[in-house]
PDB file of C-alpha atoms in Angstrom:
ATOM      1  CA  UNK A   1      43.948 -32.312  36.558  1.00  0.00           C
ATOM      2  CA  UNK A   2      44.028 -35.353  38.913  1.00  0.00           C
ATOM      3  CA  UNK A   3      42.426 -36.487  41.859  1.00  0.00           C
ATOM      4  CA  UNK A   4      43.272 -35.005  45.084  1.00  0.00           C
ATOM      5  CA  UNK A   5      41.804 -35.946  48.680  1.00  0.00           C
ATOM      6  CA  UNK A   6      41.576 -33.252  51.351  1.00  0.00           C
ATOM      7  CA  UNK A   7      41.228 -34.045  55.009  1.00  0.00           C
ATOM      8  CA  UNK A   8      39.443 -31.606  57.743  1.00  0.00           C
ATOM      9  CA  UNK A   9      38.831 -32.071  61.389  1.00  0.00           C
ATOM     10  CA  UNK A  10      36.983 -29.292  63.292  1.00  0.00           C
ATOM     11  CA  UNK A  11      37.145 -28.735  67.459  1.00  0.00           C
ATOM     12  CA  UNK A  12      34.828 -26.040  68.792  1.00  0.00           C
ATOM     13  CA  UNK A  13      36.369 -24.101  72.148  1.00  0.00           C
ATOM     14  CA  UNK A  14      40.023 -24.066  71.829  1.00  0.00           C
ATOM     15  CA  UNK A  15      41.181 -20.526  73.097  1.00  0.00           C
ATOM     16  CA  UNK A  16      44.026 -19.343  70.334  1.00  0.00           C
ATOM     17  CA  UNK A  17      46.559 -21.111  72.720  1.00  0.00           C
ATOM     18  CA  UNK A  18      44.743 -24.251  73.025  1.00  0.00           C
ATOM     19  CA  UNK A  19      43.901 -24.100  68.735  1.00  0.00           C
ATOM     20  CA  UNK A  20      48.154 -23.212  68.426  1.00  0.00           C
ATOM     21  CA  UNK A  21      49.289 -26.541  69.984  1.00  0.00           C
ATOM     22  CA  UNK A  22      47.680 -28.263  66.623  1.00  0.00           C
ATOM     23  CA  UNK A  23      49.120 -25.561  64.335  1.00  0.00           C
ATOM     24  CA  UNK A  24      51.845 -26.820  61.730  1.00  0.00           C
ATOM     25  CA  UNK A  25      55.148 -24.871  62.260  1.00  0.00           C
ATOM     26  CA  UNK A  26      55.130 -22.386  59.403  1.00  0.00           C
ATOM     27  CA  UNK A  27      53.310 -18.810  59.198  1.00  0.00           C
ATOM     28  CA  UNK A  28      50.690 -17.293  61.277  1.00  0.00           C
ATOM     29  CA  UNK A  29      48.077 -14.645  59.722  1.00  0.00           C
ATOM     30  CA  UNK A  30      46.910 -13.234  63.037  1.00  0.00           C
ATOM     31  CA  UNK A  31      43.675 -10.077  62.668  1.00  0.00           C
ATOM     32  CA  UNK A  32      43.202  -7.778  65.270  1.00  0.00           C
ATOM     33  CA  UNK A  33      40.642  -4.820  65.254  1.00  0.00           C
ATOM     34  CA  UNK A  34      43.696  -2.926  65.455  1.00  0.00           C
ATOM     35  CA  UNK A  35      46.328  -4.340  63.150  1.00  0.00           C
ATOM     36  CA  UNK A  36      46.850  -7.471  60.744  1.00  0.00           C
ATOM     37  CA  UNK A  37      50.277  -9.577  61.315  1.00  0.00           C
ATOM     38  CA  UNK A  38      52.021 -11.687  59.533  1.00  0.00           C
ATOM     39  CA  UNK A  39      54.578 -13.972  62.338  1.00  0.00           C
ATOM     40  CA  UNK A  40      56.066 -17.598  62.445  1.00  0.00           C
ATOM     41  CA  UNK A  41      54.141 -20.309  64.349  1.00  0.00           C
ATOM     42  CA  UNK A  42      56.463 -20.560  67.180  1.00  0.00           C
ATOM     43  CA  UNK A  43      55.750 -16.443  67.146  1.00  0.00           C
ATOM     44  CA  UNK A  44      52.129 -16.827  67.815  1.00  0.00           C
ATOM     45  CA  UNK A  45      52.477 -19.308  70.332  1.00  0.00           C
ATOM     46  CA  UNK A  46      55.233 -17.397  72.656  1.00  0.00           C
ATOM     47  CA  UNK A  47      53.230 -13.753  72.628  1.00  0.00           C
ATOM     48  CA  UNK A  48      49.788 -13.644  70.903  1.00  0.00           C
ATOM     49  CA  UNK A  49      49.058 -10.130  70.325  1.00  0.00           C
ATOM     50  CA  UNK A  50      45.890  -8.933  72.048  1.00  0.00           C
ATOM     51  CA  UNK A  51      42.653  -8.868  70.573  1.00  0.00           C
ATOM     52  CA  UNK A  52      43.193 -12.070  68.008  1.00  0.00           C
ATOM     53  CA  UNK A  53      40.107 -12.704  66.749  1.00  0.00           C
ATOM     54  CA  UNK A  54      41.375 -14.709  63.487  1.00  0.00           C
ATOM     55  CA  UNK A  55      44.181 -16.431  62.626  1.00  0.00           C
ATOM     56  CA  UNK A  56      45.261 -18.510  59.705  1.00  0.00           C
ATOM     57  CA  UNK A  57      48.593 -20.565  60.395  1.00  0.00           C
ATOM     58  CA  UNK A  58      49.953 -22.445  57.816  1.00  0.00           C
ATOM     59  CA  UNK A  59      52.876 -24.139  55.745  1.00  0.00           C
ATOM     60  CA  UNK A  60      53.317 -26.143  52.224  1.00  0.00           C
ATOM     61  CA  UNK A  61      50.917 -28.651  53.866  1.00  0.00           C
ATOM     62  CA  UNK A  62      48.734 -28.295  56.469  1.00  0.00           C
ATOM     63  CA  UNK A  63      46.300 -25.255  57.230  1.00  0.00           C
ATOM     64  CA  UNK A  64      44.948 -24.487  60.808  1.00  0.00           C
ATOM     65  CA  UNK A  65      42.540 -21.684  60.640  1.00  0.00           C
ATOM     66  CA  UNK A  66      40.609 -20.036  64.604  1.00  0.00           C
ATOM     67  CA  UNK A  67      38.270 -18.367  64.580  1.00  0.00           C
ATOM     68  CA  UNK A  68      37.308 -16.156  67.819  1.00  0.00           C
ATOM     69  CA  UNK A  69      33.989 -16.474  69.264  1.00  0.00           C
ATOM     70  CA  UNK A  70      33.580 -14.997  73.387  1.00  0.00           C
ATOM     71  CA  UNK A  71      37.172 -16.231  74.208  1.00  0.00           C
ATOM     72  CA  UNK A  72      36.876 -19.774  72.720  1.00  0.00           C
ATOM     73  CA  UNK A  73      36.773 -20.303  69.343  1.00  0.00           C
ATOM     74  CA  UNK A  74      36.373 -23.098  66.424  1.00  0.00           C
ATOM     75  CA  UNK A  75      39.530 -24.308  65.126  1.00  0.00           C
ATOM     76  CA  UNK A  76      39.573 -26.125  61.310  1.00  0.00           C
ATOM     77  CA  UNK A  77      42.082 -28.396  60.431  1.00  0.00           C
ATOM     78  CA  UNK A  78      43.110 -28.972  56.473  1.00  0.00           C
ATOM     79  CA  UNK A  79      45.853 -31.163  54.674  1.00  0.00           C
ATOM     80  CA  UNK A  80      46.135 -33.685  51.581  1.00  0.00           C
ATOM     81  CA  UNK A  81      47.869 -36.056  54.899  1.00  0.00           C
ATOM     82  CA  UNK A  82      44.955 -37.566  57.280  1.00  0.00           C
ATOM     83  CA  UNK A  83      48.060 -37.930  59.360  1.00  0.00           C
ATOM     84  CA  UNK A  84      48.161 -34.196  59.699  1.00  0.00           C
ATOM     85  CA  UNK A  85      44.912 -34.317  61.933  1.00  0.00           C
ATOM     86  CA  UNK A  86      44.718 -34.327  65.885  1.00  0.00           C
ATOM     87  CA  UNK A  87      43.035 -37.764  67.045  1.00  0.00           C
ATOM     88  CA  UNK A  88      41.155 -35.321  69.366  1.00  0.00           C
ATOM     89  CA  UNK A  89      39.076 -33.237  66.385  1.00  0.00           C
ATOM     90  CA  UNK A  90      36.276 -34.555  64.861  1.00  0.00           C
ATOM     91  CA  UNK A  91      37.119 -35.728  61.387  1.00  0.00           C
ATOM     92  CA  UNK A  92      34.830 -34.417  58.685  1.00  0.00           C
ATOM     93  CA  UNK A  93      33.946 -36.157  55.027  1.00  0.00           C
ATOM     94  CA  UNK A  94      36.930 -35.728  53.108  1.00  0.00           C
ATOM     95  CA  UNK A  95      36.831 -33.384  50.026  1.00  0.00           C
ATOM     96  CA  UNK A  96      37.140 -35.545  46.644  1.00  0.00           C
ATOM     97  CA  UNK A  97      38.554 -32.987  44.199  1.00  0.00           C
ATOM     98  CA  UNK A  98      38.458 -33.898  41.023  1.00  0.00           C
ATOM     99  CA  UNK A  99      41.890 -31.552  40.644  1.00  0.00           C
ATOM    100  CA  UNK A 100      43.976 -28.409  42.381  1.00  0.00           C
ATOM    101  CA  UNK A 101      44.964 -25.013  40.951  1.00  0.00           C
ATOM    102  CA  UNK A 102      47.444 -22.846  42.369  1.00  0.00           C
ATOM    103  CA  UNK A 103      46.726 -19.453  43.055  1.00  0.00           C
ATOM    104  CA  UNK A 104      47.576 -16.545  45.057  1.00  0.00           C
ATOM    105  CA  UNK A 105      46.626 -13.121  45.900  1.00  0.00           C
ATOM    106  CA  UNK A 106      48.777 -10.185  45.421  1.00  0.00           C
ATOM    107  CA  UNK A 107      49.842  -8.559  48.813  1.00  0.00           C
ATOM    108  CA  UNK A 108      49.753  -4.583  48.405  1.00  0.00           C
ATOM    109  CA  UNK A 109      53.010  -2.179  47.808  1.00  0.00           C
ATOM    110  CA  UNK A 110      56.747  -3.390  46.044  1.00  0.00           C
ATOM    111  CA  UNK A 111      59.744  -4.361  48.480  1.00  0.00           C
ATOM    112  CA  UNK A 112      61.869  -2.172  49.652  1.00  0.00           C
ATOM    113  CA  UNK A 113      64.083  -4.048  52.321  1.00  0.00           C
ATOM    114  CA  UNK A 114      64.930  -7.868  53.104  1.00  0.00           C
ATOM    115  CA  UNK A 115      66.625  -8.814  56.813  1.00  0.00           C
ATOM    116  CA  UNK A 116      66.646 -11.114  58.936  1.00  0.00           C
ATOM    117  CA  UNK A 117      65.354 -13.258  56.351  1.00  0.00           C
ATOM    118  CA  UNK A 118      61.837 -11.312  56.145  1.00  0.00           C
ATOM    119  CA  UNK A 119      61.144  -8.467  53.268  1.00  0.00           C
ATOM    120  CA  UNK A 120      59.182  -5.354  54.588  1.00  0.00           C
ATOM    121  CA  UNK A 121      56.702  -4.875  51.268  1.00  0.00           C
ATOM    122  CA  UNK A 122      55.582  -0.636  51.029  1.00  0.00           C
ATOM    123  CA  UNK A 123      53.060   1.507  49.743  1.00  0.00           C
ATOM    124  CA  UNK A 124      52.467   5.407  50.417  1.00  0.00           C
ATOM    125  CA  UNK A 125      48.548   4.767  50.780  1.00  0.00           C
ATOM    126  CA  UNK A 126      48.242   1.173  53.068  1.00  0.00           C
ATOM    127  CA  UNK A 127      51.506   1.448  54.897  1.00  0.00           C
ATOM    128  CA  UNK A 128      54.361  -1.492  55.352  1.00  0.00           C
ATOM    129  CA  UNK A 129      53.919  -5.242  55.883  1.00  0.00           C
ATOM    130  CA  UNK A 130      56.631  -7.617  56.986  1.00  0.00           C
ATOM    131  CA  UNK A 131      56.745 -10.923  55.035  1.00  0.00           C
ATOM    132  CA  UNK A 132      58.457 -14.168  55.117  1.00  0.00           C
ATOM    133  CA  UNK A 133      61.182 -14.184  52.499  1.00  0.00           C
ATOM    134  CA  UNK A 134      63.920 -12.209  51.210  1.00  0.00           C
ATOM    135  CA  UNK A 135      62.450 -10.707  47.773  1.00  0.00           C
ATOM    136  CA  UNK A 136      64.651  -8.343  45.771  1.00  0.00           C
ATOM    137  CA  UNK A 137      64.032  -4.564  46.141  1.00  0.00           C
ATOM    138  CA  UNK A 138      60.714  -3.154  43.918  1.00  0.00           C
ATOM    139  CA  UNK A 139      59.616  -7.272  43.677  1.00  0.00           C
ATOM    140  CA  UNK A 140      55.548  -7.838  44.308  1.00  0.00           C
ATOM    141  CA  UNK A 141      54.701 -10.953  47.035  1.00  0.00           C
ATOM    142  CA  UNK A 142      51.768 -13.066  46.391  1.00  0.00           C
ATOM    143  CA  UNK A 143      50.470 -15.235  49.591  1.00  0.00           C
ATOM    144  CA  UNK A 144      50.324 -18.457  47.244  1.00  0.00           C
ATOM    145  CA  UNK A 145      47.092 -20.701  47.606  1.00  0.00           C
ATOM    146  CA  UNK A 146      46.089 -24.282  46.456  1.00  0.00           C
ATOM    147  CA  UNK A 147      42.344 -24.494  45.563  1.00  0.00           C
ATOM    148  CA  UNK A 148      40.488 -27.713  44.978  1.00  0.00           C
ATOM    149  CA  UNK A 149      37.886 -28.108  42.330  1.00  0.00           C
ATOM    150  CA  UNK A 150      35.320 -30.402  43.063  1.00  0.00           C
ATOM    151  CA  UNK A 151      32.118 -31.210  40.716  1.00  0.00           C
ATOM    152  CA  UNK A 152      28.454 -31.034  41.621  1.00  0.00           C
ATOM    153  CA  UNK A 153      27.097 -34.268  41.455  1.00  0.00           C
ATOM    154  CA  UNK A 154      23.593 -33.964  40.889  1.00  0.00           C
ATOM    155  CA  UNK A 155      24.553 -31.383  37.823  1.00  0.00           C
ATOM    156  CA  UNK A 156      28.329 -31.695  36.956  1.00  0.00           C
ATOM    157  CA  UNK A 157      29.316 -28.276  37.468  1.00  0.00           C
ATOM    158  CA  UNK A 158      33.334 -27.657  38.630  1.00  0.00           C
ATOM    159  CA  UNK A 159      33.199 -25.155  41.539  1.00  0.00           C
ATOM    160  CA  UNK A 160      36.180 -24.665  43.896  1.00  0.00           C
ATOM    161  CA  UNK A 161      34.768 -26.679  46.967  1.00  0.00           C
ATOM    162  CA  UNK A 162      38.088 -25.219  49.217  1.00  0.00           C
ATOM    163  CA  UNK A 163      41.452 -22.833  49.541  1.00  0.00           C
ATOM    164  CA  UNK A 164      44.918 -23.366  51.271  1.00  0.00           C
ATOM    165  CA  UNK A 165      47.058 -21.292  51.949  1.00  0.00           C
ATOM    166  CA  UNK A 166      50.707 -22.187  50.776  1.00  0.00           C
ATOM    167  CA  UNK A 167      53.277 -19.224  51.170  1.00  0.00           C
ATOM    168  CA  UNK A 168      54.536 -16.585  50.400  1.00  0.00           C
ATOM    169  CA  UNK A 169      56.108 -16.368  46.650  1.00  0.00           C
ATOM    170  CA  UNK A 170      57.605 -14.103  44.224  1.00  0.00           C
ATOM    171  CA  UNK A 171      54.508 -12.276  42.039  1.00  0.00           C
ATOM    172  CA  UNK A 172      54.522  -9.895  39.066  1.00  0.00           C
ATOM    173  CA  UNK A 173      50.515  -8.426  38.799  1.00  0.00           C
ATOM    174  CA  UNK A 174      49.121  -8.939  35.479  1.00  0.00           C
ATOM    175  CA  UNK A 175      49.387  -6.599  33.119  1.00  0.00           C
ATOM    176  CA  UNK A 176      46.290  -5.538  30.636  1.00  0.00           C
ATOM    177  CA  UNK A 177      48.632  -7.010  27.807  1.00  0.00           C
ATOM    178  CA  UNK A 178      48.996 -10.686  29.604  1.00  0.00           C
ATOM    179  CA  UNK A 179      45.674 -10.397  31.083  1.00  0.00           C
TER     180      UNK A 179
END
């Protein structure tokens, strides 16, 4: 494990439009209370579905997460690059992690068909989910994350301090044999 820094600058009451001017071009994790979508950056900012009340854009390298609250919301900025950051958030301590792991977490249901370079993933109980990514029929998706450890300094313990998200990536689930 090696050193990694990670940069964050906050605004508070950017409306989703305003908080999408500062997104990286990538993927957009957008929660309604009536559905959860999965579109590209330059999706979200042409038609934002109504009732966003979360979102989660991101790409290899930069993270932009809104949060709604009464029409406005707080909008978090995260990337390894300080660049990355709007001049006009307010630039928080950076995050000294003493290392990174790469994770992910299994979406639900197998693929069943890739187009248009996006793979609709399908289960009989949850329903279908369009993802980024052309995955061969029956494949799992994991929505791949980068998590920084940092250590407690008044005790030593490791605890993971922060998550990115990454992508979207090709995922067998464990099995009680490799787990």
């Amino acid at each position: 494990m090696t050193g990694t820094t990670l940069h964050v600058a906050t605004r508070d009451g950017l409306t989703f439009t305003e908080a999408m001017e500062s997104a990286p071009d990538g993927f957009a994790l957008l929660t309604t209370p009536w559905r959860y979508e999965i579109v590209t950056t330059d999706g979200a900012r042409r038609s934002t579905p109504d009732g966003v009340f979360e979102a989660r854009v991101f790409n290899e390298h930069t993270e932009l997460r809104w949060l709604n609250d009464a029409d406005s919301g707080r909008t978090v900025l995260l990337s390894e690059n300080p660049a990355a950051l709007p001049p006009a958030f307010a630039r928080s301590e950076p995050l000294e992690a003493i290392g990174t792991l790469r994770g992910g977490y299994l979406l639900w249901g197998k693929a069943v068909q890739a187009s248009d370079g996006w793979t609709t993933l399908s289960t009989e109980h949850i329903g279908s989910l369009r993802v980024p990514g052309v995955f061969g029929r029956g494949h799992h998706v994991a929505l791949a994350t980068c998590e920084y450890i940092a250590r407690d300094p008044e005790h030593g313990n490791a605890y993971i301090a922060e998550e990115r998200l990454l992508s979207f990536e090709l995922s067998e689930p464990l099995r009680r044999e490799n787990a």
